[in-house]
């Protein structure tokens, strides 16, 4: 025997490690057994044990890749394998070359249990995610994830103990059916990424590879705020967009001389950044919507606000200046920013085809810019990584072009409260324009309405098509009601079909899709009748053209066949019974929790349970519940020939069970005997009643006894066991065949994906058309006239949201006219505080938005030139976090307007210059007014308290002055006259507002004294002269 020198230990351990890493190459188990022996021997710290020869059983070719093993002796045996004998003395000494680590990194810490070790490895692999590991009927968190997120999820953090010598592991968990609830907290509320690790049963080969493990746990999906699919907490009325931002090229800053001031250099850098081209690509995984757009860094904030993405992706390989600029914009809007690896493969548009329901036509590919293609590639590679191989089918990308939509910048969206109120910030909240006009009855219609309101069309033909539809539906109330009645019966088809495209649709989704197809078919019939010449009514064929256009877009031949297949395959009644059973099972779980709280919990814990749970009595334990033999199958027997045959076989076996029941009752004389299956006990014979129990105890049954009480007894019978096993096998085959049929139905849905989505788009547009018609009918809106002019003529205009709020309080809204453009391109508006100037400004901007969205407007008459951009500078706010005072914020917003407004834009500005001294404020206000009048030359409403501006701008050729006023009574009472008239009001009546606000009378008198000294015309009791307008000072002429 020869002792192995210690100098061999370390090199040989490397050899052992390499052998272990080659397990994936199907190294024979005999080799591994010998390796383990050597490893244990060579790794020992005690006195070396003698060993003469190590036998390694493997193919000779394996050793050809390891020549450092030295000379080997080959002994030929039968078969293709050879037996290699290597003497330890022949092994060379010295250091070995490092062996590359090709195996997945394993936990090198303590020998934790398998589940914990797998979770630890996933935590290291997905180090930026919260890892939820599926263990049986629970999802569990371990280690630092349990201690950090357990309390945030209101989960108890326990210690998972294992064998002696191994430290305990913090863990927390929740039942699998509560996954959506905790995903909402982690993903939506905490903005975390969540990696979901599911368990998979190992087959024989994988069980050998894993050392006998029954389950393998792999991350199947990474959930982020922008990659939600069909989670229950998704907002049904809002898209869940994921946005990729990809700047193209580098920033070219013009050379500035060293002696120039820093402000000039900073301005040049900012100008270069703002002009940088940026590609945008965004999608909604829950609906399959996919869009791209080319933009600039300067207009990026408005694009982000308009899209409303829940998550923004940015490459981590951008320059620091660009990265900081974009991240500042995203953080300011409180959106989650994710950095994606810069090494992603940039795919041509043709390579997107596997992820799209239909490829992009070759002729259309050329229209996409380089930055759009780059952003789309980054977006799709990110999604593929997060879905971990899950197939997706998106709609072909739609290009958004700047000239096709009215651009509403971020500030204007907030100031005009288009989507959300400025105070609450909730999308669609009461007081917002979206809430006011929303009359939709479908989820898809609500989402499309939000898109139309935030991105109104700038295409005259598209706007008129929408208005034609609204006009048609407004004049046919019966048709409108009939369509709305059908739409209410439809489901969210866009999200339904997207679920199937991801392989996640179930039988309930198929039934919902069936009803939606039936609804679409019914609406198609309604439209066909409405467009026929035989339909009675006032509307002629020319007026019905919009309905005919929508009707022609519907494709129903294949969807009808799909609906017929679904209805013939799925048993809806049995499906409902299954749901009732599931609810009953959930009730049992609640009852079990009821028992635990009653026996172990405190009074406070018991009070926290719902009343329905507290009032429930103690039910039978889960292990004692009998399983109903009469199954409620999802599919009809006729769903497939195989299914029909299996059900016939099951019926025969049930007849045999009935015969066996009669035979056993007669044999043992127990008429109460029944054949049952009990969870935990199996197939048993059950009798009840003291008399029958005595008969069965005396009878020779040929089987062992089960549970017995004074009045019941169970026992086993071999005939029933064999028959019940056969029935179980048939049931298993039926369920497998049902899944096969379900999969075939899923494939048929995917095959009709394009048609179903197009039909859903038609229903959404119909829904909005009916909603706008109902709104116009309720509120007395009128159809606007759109043209390509630069004029803005509104007669009897009203603020759509303020009017409703006043009417709820029993007050009336004062209408106003607005005729801007041509000779009066700029309106300078003065008047008292609370006089309605801001309301007037906002209402005219909102009327433009509604008109170009295709909605009737709150006015008696409206003729509007197409607006390309709307800008607003109203209200006051500071941003202390970014060291921006109120005046600085005001100037930043003003700078955007003066730089970007065009002759087709519509601008409203309120109180420019109030955040500084009166002299500086007047100077800045006049400068802005001058620039808008002479350079931008856009339609402008400019409200101010600096009435001196009217004197400074008296030579402006296209400016007119208008004002609001206050009517004062002889007794000192006053009221606001909200109707505008031509002229200038040189009194702001601020003290009246102060008195209304509750300022102490002593302070009011002090203010009056100071005002009288500095402005005698404003002293109490002084008669205010007539408003001096631009071109007229006669009160009668002004009126």
mmCIF file of C-alpha atoms in Angstrom, residues 9 50 95 117 135 171 292 308 316 330 353 381 547 592 626 644 681-682 730 764 831 839 843 914 998:
data_model
loop_
_atom_site.group_PDB
_atom_site.id
_atom_site.type_symbol
_atom_site.label_atom_id
_atom_site.label_comp_id
_atom_site.label_asym_id
_atom_site.label_seq_id
_atom_site.Cartn_x
_atom_site.Cartn_y
_atom_site.Cartn_z
ATOM 1 C CA UNK A 9 -4.288 16.962 -2.212
ATOM 2 C CA UNK A 50 -3.114 4.113 2.638
ATOM 3 C CA UNK A 95 0.529 23.567 -9.868
ATOM 4 C CA UNK A 117 -30.063 26.655 -1.471
ATOM 5 C CA UNK A 135 -42.841 25.726 -2.250
ATOM 6 C CA UNK A 171 -38.237 33.145 6.039
ATOM 7 C CA UNK A 292 -42.786 54.253 -31.759
ATOM 8 C CA UNK A 308 -47.863 58.014 -18.938
ATOM 9 C CA UNK A 316 -26.601 52.307 -19.264
ATOM 10 C CA UNK A 330 -38.098 60.688 -15.224
ATOM 11 C CA UNK A 353 -41.563 39.423 -36.592
ATOM 12 C CA UNK A 381 -34.970 42.584 -25.701
ATOM 13 C CA UNK A 547 -71.419 53.680 -39.469
ATOM 14 C CA UNK A 592 -59.709 26.546 9.352
ATOM 15 C CA UNK A 626 -65.568 13.497 1.276
ATOM 16 C CA UNK A 644 -66.634 11.127 -25.773
ATOM 17 C CA UNK A 681 -58.240 7.276 3.251
ATOM 18 C CA UNK A 682 -58.853 6.296 -0.366
ATOM 19 C CA UNK A 730 -60.322 7.443 -16.518
ATOM 20 C CA UNK A 764 -63.820 50.919 -28.736
ATOM 21 C CA UNK A 831 -59.610 92.500 -14.315
ATOM 22 C CA UNK A 839 -61.219 80.198 -16.030
ATOM 23 C CA UNK A 843 -61.871 76.955 -21.016
ATOM 24 C CA UNK A 914 -45.712 88.298 -10.346
ATOM 25 C CA UNK A 998 -61.430 86.624 6.387
#
